Coordinates of C-alpha atoms and ligand atoms in Angstrom, one line a residue:
X28 CA 113.8 80.6 89.0
X29 CA 111.8 80.1 92.8
X30 CA 109.8 82.8 94.9
X31 CA 111.5 82.7 97.4
X32 CA 109.7 83.5 101.1
X33 CA 111.3 84.3 104.1
X34 CA 109.9 83.5 107.6
X35 CA 113.1 84.3 109.9
X36 CA 113.9 86.7 111.8
X37 CA 117.3 86.1 110.0
X38 CA 117.3 88.5 107.7
X39 CA 118.7 85.7 105.3
X40 CA 118.1 87.1 101.1
X41 CA 118.7 84.3 98.5
X42 CA 118.4 86.7 95.0
X43 CA 117.3 85.9 92.5
X44 CA 118.4 85.0 88.9
X45 CA 117.0 88.8 86.3
X46 CA 114.9 86.3 83.7
X47 CA 115.7 88.3 80.9
X48 CA 116.6 89.6 78.1
X49 CA 115.2 86.7 75.8
X50 CA 114.3 86.8 72.2
X51 CA 110.5 87.3 72.4
X52 CA 109.0 87.1 68.9
X53 CA 106.0 88.8 69.0
X54 CA 102.6 89.0 66.7
X55 CA 104.4 90.2 64.2
X56 CA 102.1 93.0 63.2
X57 CA 103.8 96.2 64.3
X58 CA 101.1 97.1 66.8
X59 CA 101.3 97.2 71.1
X60 CA 105.2 97.5 70.9
X61 CA 104.9 99.4 73.9
X62 CA 102.0 98.7 76.4
X63 CA 98.3 99.8 75.6
X64 CA 97.5 102.6 77.1
X65 CA 93.9 103.5 77.2
X66 CA 90.1 103.3 79.3
X67 CA 88.5 99.6 79.6
X68 CA 84.5 100.2 80.9
X69 CA 84.2 96.5 82.6
X70 CA 85.3 96.7 85.9
X71 CA 83.7 99.7 86.7
X72 CA 80.3 100.1 84.7
X73 CA 80.1 96.4 84.0
X74 CA 76.7 95.2 82.4
X75 CA 74.3 97.7 82.9
X76 CA 72.2 97.5 79.8
X77 CA 69.5 98.9 81.6
X78 CA 69.3 103.2 80.8
X79 CA 65.9 104.1 81.8
X80 CA 66.8 103.6 86.3
X81 CA 70.6 105.1 85.5
X82 CA 71.5 106.9 82.0
X83 CA 74.2 107.7 83.5
X84 CA 76.1 104.7 83.8
X85 CA 75.0 102.4 81.6
X86 CA 76.7 100.7 78.6
X87 CA 75.4 103.3 76.0
X88 CA 77.3 105.1 73.1
X89 CA 76.3 108.2 75.8
X90 CA 78.3 107.0 78.2
X91 CA 81.5 106.0 75.6
X92 CA 81.5 109.7 74.1
X93 CA 81.4 111.7 77.3
X94 CA 84.7 109.5 78.3
X95 CA 86.2 110.7 75.1
X96 CA 85.4 113.8 75.6
X97 CA 87.0 113.6 79.0
X98 CA 90.1 111.5 77.5
X99 CA 90.8 114.9 75.8
X100 CA 89.7 117.4 77.6
X101 CA 91.5 116.2 80.8
X102 CA 95.0 115.8 79.6
X103 CA 94.8 111.2 79.2
X104 CA 95.2 111.2 75.6
X105 CA 98.2 113.5 76.1
X106 CA 99.1 111.6 78.8
X107 CA 99.5 108.3 76.8
X108 CA 95.8 107.0 77.4
X109 CA 94.3 106.8 73.8
X110 CA 92.4 103.6 73.5
X111 CA 88.6 103.9 74.6
X112 CA 87.7 100.2 74.9
X113 CA 84.1 98.9 75.1
X114 CA 83.5 95.7 76.5
X115 CA 80.8 93.2 77.2
X116 CA 77.5 93.7 76.8
X117 CA 77.4 96.1 73.8
X118 CA 75.7 94.0 71.3
X119 CA 71.6 92.8 70.2
X120 CA 71.2 89.4 71.5
X121 CA 71.0 88.4 67.3
X122 CA 72.9 88.6 64.5
X123 CA 71.5 90.3 61.5
X124 CA 69.9 88.9 58.6
X125 CA 73.2 88.0 56.5
X126 CA 74.9 87.2 60.0
X127 CA 76.7 89.9 61.0
X128 CA 76.7 91.9 64.5
X129 CA 74.9 94.7 65.6
X130 CA 74.9 96.9 68.6
X131 CA 72.0 97.1 70.4
X132 CA 70.0 99.5 68.9
X133 CA 69.0 101.8 71.9
X134 CA 72.1 102.2 74.0
X135 CA 74.1 102.8 70.5
X136 CA 71.4 103.7 68.1
X137 CA 74.4 106.0 66.3
X138 CA 76.1 102.1 65.9
X139 CA 80.1 101.3 66.4
X140 CA 81.1 102.8 62.7
X141 CA 79.7 106.6 63.8
X142 CA 80.8 105.6 67.6
X143 CA 84.8 105.0 66.0
X144 CA 84.5 107.9 64.2
X145 CA 84.0 110.0 67.1
X146 CA 86.5 108.8 68.8
X147 CA 88.9 108.6 65.7
X148 CA 87.9 112.7 65.6
X149 CA 89.1 113.2 68.5
X150 CA 92.7 111.6 68.1
X151 CA 91.3 108.2 70.0
X152 CA 91.5 104.5 69.0
X153 CA 89.1 102.3 69.6
X154 CA 89.0 99.2 71.3
X155 CA 85.9 96.5 71.3
X156 CA 84.7 93.3 72.9
X157 CA 84.6 89.7 71.6
X158 CA 84.5 85.9 72.3
X159 CA 85.7 83.3 71.1
X160 CA 82.5 80.5 71.8
X161 CA 79.5 80.2 71.4
X162 CA 78.5 82.9 73.5
X163 CA 80.4 86.2 75.5
X164 CA 80.2 85.5 79.1
X165 CA 77.1 87.9 79.1
X166 CA 75.6 85.3 77.2
X167 CA 76.1 87.7 73.7
X168 CA 76.1 86.0 70.6
X169 CA 80.2 84.9 70.5
X170 CA 82.6 84.6 67.0
X171 CA 82.7 80.9 67.0
X172 CA 81.8 80.2 63.7
X173 CA 81.9 83.4 62.7
X174 CA 85.8 84.5 63.3
X175 CA 85.9 85.6 59.3
X176 CA 82.7 88.0 59.7
X177 CA 83.5 88.7 62.5
X178 CA 86.5 90.4 62.0
X179 CA 85.8 92.2 58.7
X180 CA 83.4 93.9 60.4
X181 CA 85.5 95.3 62.8
X182 CA 87.2 96.2 60.4
X183 CA 84.6 98.2 58.5
X184 CA 83.3 100.0 61.4
X185 CA 87.1 101.2 62.2
X186 CA 87.9 99.3 65.3
X187 CA 91.4 99.2 66.6
X188 CA 91.6 97.0 69.0
X189 CA 89.7 93.8 69.8
X190 CA 89.6 92.5 73.4
X191 CA 88.4 88.2 72.6
X192 CA 87.5 86.7 76.1
X193 CA 87.0 82.8 76.2
X194 CA 83.4 82.5 77.8
X195 CA 81.8 79.6 76.4
X196 CA 84.8 78.0 74.2
X197 CA 84.0 74.1 73.8
X198 CA 86.9 72.2 73.9
X199 CA 90.2 73.3 74.7
X200 CA 90.9 72.5 70.6
X201 CA 87.8 74.8 70.2
X202 CA 89.4 77.3 72.2
X203 CA 92.6 77.2 70.7
X204 CA 92.1 77.2 67.4
X205 CA 89.4 79.8 67.2
X206 CA 91.7 82.9 69.0
X207 CA 94.2 81.2 66.0
X208 CA 92.0 82.0 63.9
X209 CA 91.2 85.4 64.7
X210 CA 94.4 86.3 64.9
X211 CA 94.4 85.4 61.2
X212 CA 91.7 87.0 60.2
X213 CA 92.5 90.2 62.2
X214 CA 95.4 90.2 60.2
X215 CA 93.9 89.4 56.8
X216 CA 91.6 92.5 57.1
X217 CA 94.7 94.7 56.7
X218 CA 93.4 97.3 59.5
X219 CA 95.8 97.9 62.5
X220 CA 93.7 95.9 64.9
X221 CA 95.4 95.8 68.3
X222 CA 94.6 91.8 69.4
X223 CA 94.1 91.0 73.2
X224 CA 93.5 87.5 73.9
X225 CA 92.5 85.6 77.3
X226 CA 93.5 82.4 75.5
X227 CA 96.1 81.4 78.7
X228 CA 93.4 82.3 81.8
X229 CA 91.0 79.8 80.1
X230 CA 93.7 77.0 78.8
X231 CA 95.6 77.5 82.5
X232 CA 92.9 75.5 84.0
X233 CA 93.5 72.4 80.9
X234 CA 96.8 72.5 80.0
X235 CA 100.5 73.9 80.2
X236 CA 100.1 76.7 78.6
X237 CA 102.5 77.3 75.5
X238 CA 103.4 80.8 75.9
X239 CA 105.2 81.1 72.8
X240 CA 103.0 80.9 70.7
X241 CA 100.4 83.3 72.5
X242 CA 102.6 85.2 72.0
X243 CA 102.8 84.5 67.9
X244 CA 99.3 85.4 68.0
X245 CA 98.3 88.1 70.6
X246 CA 99.3 91.3 71.5
X247 CA 98.6 91.1 74.7
X248 CA 97.2 88.2 77.2
X249 CA 95.3 87.9 80.2
X250 CA 96.6 84.8 82.8
X251 CA 94.0 85.2 85.9
X252 CA 91.1 86.3 87.2
X253 CA 88.9 89.8 86.6
X254 CA 90.0 92.5 88.8
X255 CA 87.7 93.9 91.6
X256 CA 87.7 97.5 93.3
X257 CA 89.3 95.6 96.0
X258 CA 93.3 95.7 98.0
X259 CA 92.6 91.6 98.1
X260 CA 91.6 91.2 94.2
X261 CA 95.1 93.0 93.7
X262 CA 97.5 91.7 96.1
X263 CA 95.9 88.1 94.5
X264 CA 97.2 90.1 91.0
X265 CA 100.0 90.1 92.1
X266 CA 100.9 87.5 93.8
X267 CA 99.7 85.3 91.3
X268 CA 102.2 87.4 88.9
X269 CA 105.4 86.9 91.2
X270 CA 104.1 82.8 91.6
X271 CA 104.4 82.3 87.5
X272 CA 107.1 85.1 86.4
X273 CA 109.3 82.5 85.6
X274 CA 107.1 81.5 82.8
X275 CA 105.4 85.0 81.6
X276 CA 108.4 87.6 82.0
X277 CA 110.6 85.7 79.6
X278 CA 107.7 86.0 76.7
X279 CA 107.0 89.7 77.5
X280 CA 109.0 92.1 74.9
X281 CA 107.2 95.0 72.0
X282 CA 103.8 93.5 70.6
X283 CA 103.4 90.8 73.6
X284 CA 102.5 92.0 76.9
X285 CA 101.3 89.9 80.3
X286 CA 98.2 91.9 81.1
X287 CA 97.5 91.8 84.7
X288 CA 94.5 93.4 84.1
X289 CA 92.5 96.5 84.9
X290 CA 93.7 100.0 87.1
X291 CA 90.8 100.2 89.2
X292 CA 92.6 103.6 91.0
X293 CA 90.1 107.1 91.3
X294 CA 87.4 103.7 92.6
X295 CA 85.7 103.0 95.7
X296 CA 88.2 100.1 96.8
X297 CA 91.7 100.8 97.4
X298 CA 93.0 103.2 99.9
X299 CA 96.1 105.5 98.9
X300 CA 98.8 103.9 99.4
X301 CA 96.8 100.6 97.6
X302 CA 96.6 102.8 95.1
X303 CA 100.0 104.1 94.5
X304 CA 101.0 100.4 95.0
X305 CA 99.0 99.0 92.0
X306 CA 100.3 102.4 89.6
X307 CA 104.0 101.7 90.3
X308 CA 103.1 97.7 90.0
X309 CA 101.6 97.6 87.1
X310 CA 104.4 100.1 85.7
X311 CA 106.7 97.5 86.6
X312 CA 105.3 95.0 85.4
X313 CA 105.0 96.2 82.3
X314 CA 101.6 96.6 82.0
X315 CA 98.6 97.3 79.5
X316 CA 97.6 100.5 81.7
X317 CA 93.7 100.2 81.1
X318 CA 92.2 101.7 83.6
X319 CA 88.3 101.0 84.8
X320 CA 87.3 104.0 86.6
X321 CA 84.7 107.3 85.8
X322 CA 86.4 110.3 84.6
X323 CA 83.5 112.5 84.0
X324 CA 83.9 112.1 88.5
X325 CA 88.1 111.2 89.9
X326 CA 89.9 112.4 92.7
X327 CA 92.7 114.9 91.6
X328 CA 94.8 112.6 92.7
X329 CA 94.0 109.5 91.7
X330 CA 94.3 111.6 88.4
X331 CA 97.3 113.1 89.2
X332 CA 98.8 109.5 89.9
X333 CA 97.6 107.7 86.5
X334 CA 98.5 110.5 84.8
X335 CA 102.3 110.6 86.7
X336 CA 104.7 111.0 83.5
X337 CA 107.9 109.3 84.9
X338 CA 106.1 106.6 85.9
X339 CA 103.7 105.9 82.5
X340 CA 107.6 106.3 81.3
X341 CA 108.6 103.1 83.0
X342 CA 106.1 101.4 81.8
X343 CA 106.0 102.2 78.7
X344 CA 109.8 102.0 78.5
X345 CA 111.3 100.8 74.4
X346 CA 113.9 97.8 75.9
X347 CA 110.3 96.2 76.6
X348 CA 111.4 94.2 79.6
X349 CA 108.6 92.9 82.4
X350 CA 109.4 93.5 85.6
X351 CA 109.8 91.0 88.1
X352 CA 110.0 90.5 91.8
X353 CA 113.7 90.3 93.4
X354 CA 113.2 89.3 97.0
X355 CA 110.8 88.2 99.7
X356 CA 112.3 89.8 103.2
X357 CA 110.4 90.6 106.2
X358 CA 106.7 91.2 104.4
X359 CA 108.9 93.7 102.1
X360 CA 108.4 92.9 98.5
X361 CA 111.9 94.4 96.1
X362 CA 111.1 94.5 92.5
X363 CA 112.9 95.9 89.6
X364 CA 112.0 96.6 86.0
X365 CA 116.0 97.1 83.7
X366 CA 114.9 99.9 81.6
X367 CA 116.9 100.9 78.1
X368 CA 120.1 102.6 78.7
X369 CA 121.1 100.0 81.4
X370 CA 118.9 102.3 84.2
X371 CA 116.7 100.5 86.7
X372 CA 113.3 100.7 88.4
X373 CA 112.9 99.4 91.7
X374 CA 109.7 99.6 93.8
X375 CA 109.2 97.7 97.7
X376 CA 106.0 97.1 98.7
X377 CA 104.9 97.3 102.1
X378 CA 103.3 94.0 102.7
X379 CA 102.4 93.8 106.2
X380 CA 98.7 95.5 107.5
X381 CA 99.2 96.1 110.1
X382 CA 101.2 98.9 112.8
X383 CA 102.7 102.0 110.6
X384 CA 104.8 102.5 107.8
X385 CA 108.3 100.9 108.3
X386 CA 111.9 101.4 107.1
X387 CA 114.1 98.9 104.4
X388 CA 117.1 99.0 103.1
X389 CA 118.0 99.1 99.7
X390 CA 121.4 98.4 98.7
X391 CA 122.1 98.6 95.4
X392 CA 124.2 95.1 95.8
X393 CA 121.6 92.7 95.9
X394 CA 119.9 95.0 92.7
X395 CA 120.2 94.2 88.5
X396 CA 124.0 94.0 87.9
X397 CA 124.0 95.0 84.1
X398 CA 123.5 98.7 85.8
X399 CA 125.4 101.4 83.4
X400 CA 126.0 103.1 85.9
X401 CA 128.0 100.9 88.3
X402 CA 128.8 102.5 91.6
X403 CA 127.4 105.9 91.4
X404 CA 123.8 105.8 90.3
X405 CA 121.3 108.6 90.4
X406 CA 118.5 107.9 92.5
X407 CA 115.1 109.6 92.2
X408 CA 112.1 108.3 94.1
X409 CA 108.9 108.9 92.1
X410 CA 105.9 107.4 94.4
X411 CA 104.7 108.1 96.4
X412 CA 106.3 111.8 96.0
X413 CA 109.0 113.0 94.0
X414 CA 112.1 113.3 95.7
X415 CA 115.9 113.2 94.4
X416 CA 118.1 111.5 96.4
X417 CA 121.6 112.4 94.2
X418 CA 124.4 109.6 94.1
X419 CA 124.2 106.7 95.1
X420 CA 126.9 104.6 95.9
X421 CA 126.9 101.1 95.7
X422 CA 128.5 100.7 99.1
X423 CA 126.1 102.2 100.6
X424 CA 122.6 101.3 101.6
X425 CA 119.4 103.4 102.0
X426 CA 116.4 103.2 104.1
X427 CA 113.2 103.5 102.5
X428 CA 110.8 104.3 104.6
X429 CA 107.1 102.2 102.9
X430 CA 103.8 102.6 104.4
X431 CA 101.4 99.3 105.0
X432 CA 100.4 97.9 101.7
X433 CA 102.0 101.0 100.3
X434 CA 105.0 100.8 98.0
X435 CA 108.2 103.5 96.7
X436 CA 109.2 103.5 93.7
X437 CA 113.0 104.5 92.6
X438 CA 114.7 104.5 89.3
X439 CA 118.3 104.5 89.0
X440 CA 120.3 105.6 86.0
Ligands
LIG527 C1 85.0 88.3 81.8 C2 86.3 89.1 81.6 C3 86.2 90.2 81.5 C4 84.9 91.1 81.0 C5 83.9 90.1 81.6 C6 82.5 90.6 80.4 O1 84.9 88.0 83.0 O2 87.7 87.9 81.8 O3 87.1 91.1 81.6 O4 85.5 91.4 80.4 O5 83.6 88.4 80.8 O6 82.1 89.4 80.7

């Protein structure tokens, strides 16, 4: 399937065939049947380990306990965000006398088991971070040589998700072998642990990624660079995903998800329209919805956007098809995501960053032919605001007004 960029004033439109359905063989652990939802500390809190000058924002058990409390009391858990995930920089720089990993004793005085108990008591699940190589990206002890021991340690502590990074891996063989071995080791513990990999991201530089194999070992996996709190970064992820959609879309499905990295909604870098674009596109892409923001201090607008149940329902649709870009024309991007019941989610993004809102003419002929509602589909706009258009006649075209760097998200059923 080709990406299509049209530059002439003639509105030539080239349609792209839907790259699904496909047979997806996910990691057979029965987990992550819909994209995992939760919170991950990295983008917002990074590796702040000195709690003296910054006790409120350093990576500590207090930070995670406060986020756990917020997730429960402010409706996040109810909205579906259930994994509270620790990223890099939680460890002591030494393993213990039995080579077991241990948390930094100053910042996590209770240890990870106690934090897991705290999180579980609130109905949440706990995610943790490790690395396939000799050291994590921030220089803490990696799992190389200790896959079985570390998997068992996580299971003993009550961990529910492992983000397994790929820094300092050695050779390609060691990288790939390490990802496989950790997957098998987690399985052997008998505990339900979602396995989040960065295998394709690191392997991509060295080889052609075998995505069906990755999907056999991992529940989700990162393909590209770390997201940052900026429109440049969000655009980069969106463009990378559409550029590789032939490869990425067919392999996604229940138990196996491409991970375009964290939601940065509610931070500093995105305008309101750009936050809407991230939420809409991450839902269309069936992306894991792992927020990295400060739940103790988030605007009511960003919170409502992140908790929008109809938008989340598109992301969590049980069919588990990853949406894809249908066309790019006149700086508009049209994406669609087939949903269960042969309904469809559709998004239109205005990629011009100059001028005001512009009209895009949506016609049903541009969209997926598998729609159950052939000639008359009920059309609801979900973002930027909810609006029921009512029945959309297949022969009509609908003008949609889209703000620069903003997105209109619709559902047809
Ligand atoms: C890598 C990962 C990030 C984060 C950091 C932590 O860069 O891609 O998501 O986990 O390491 O050091």
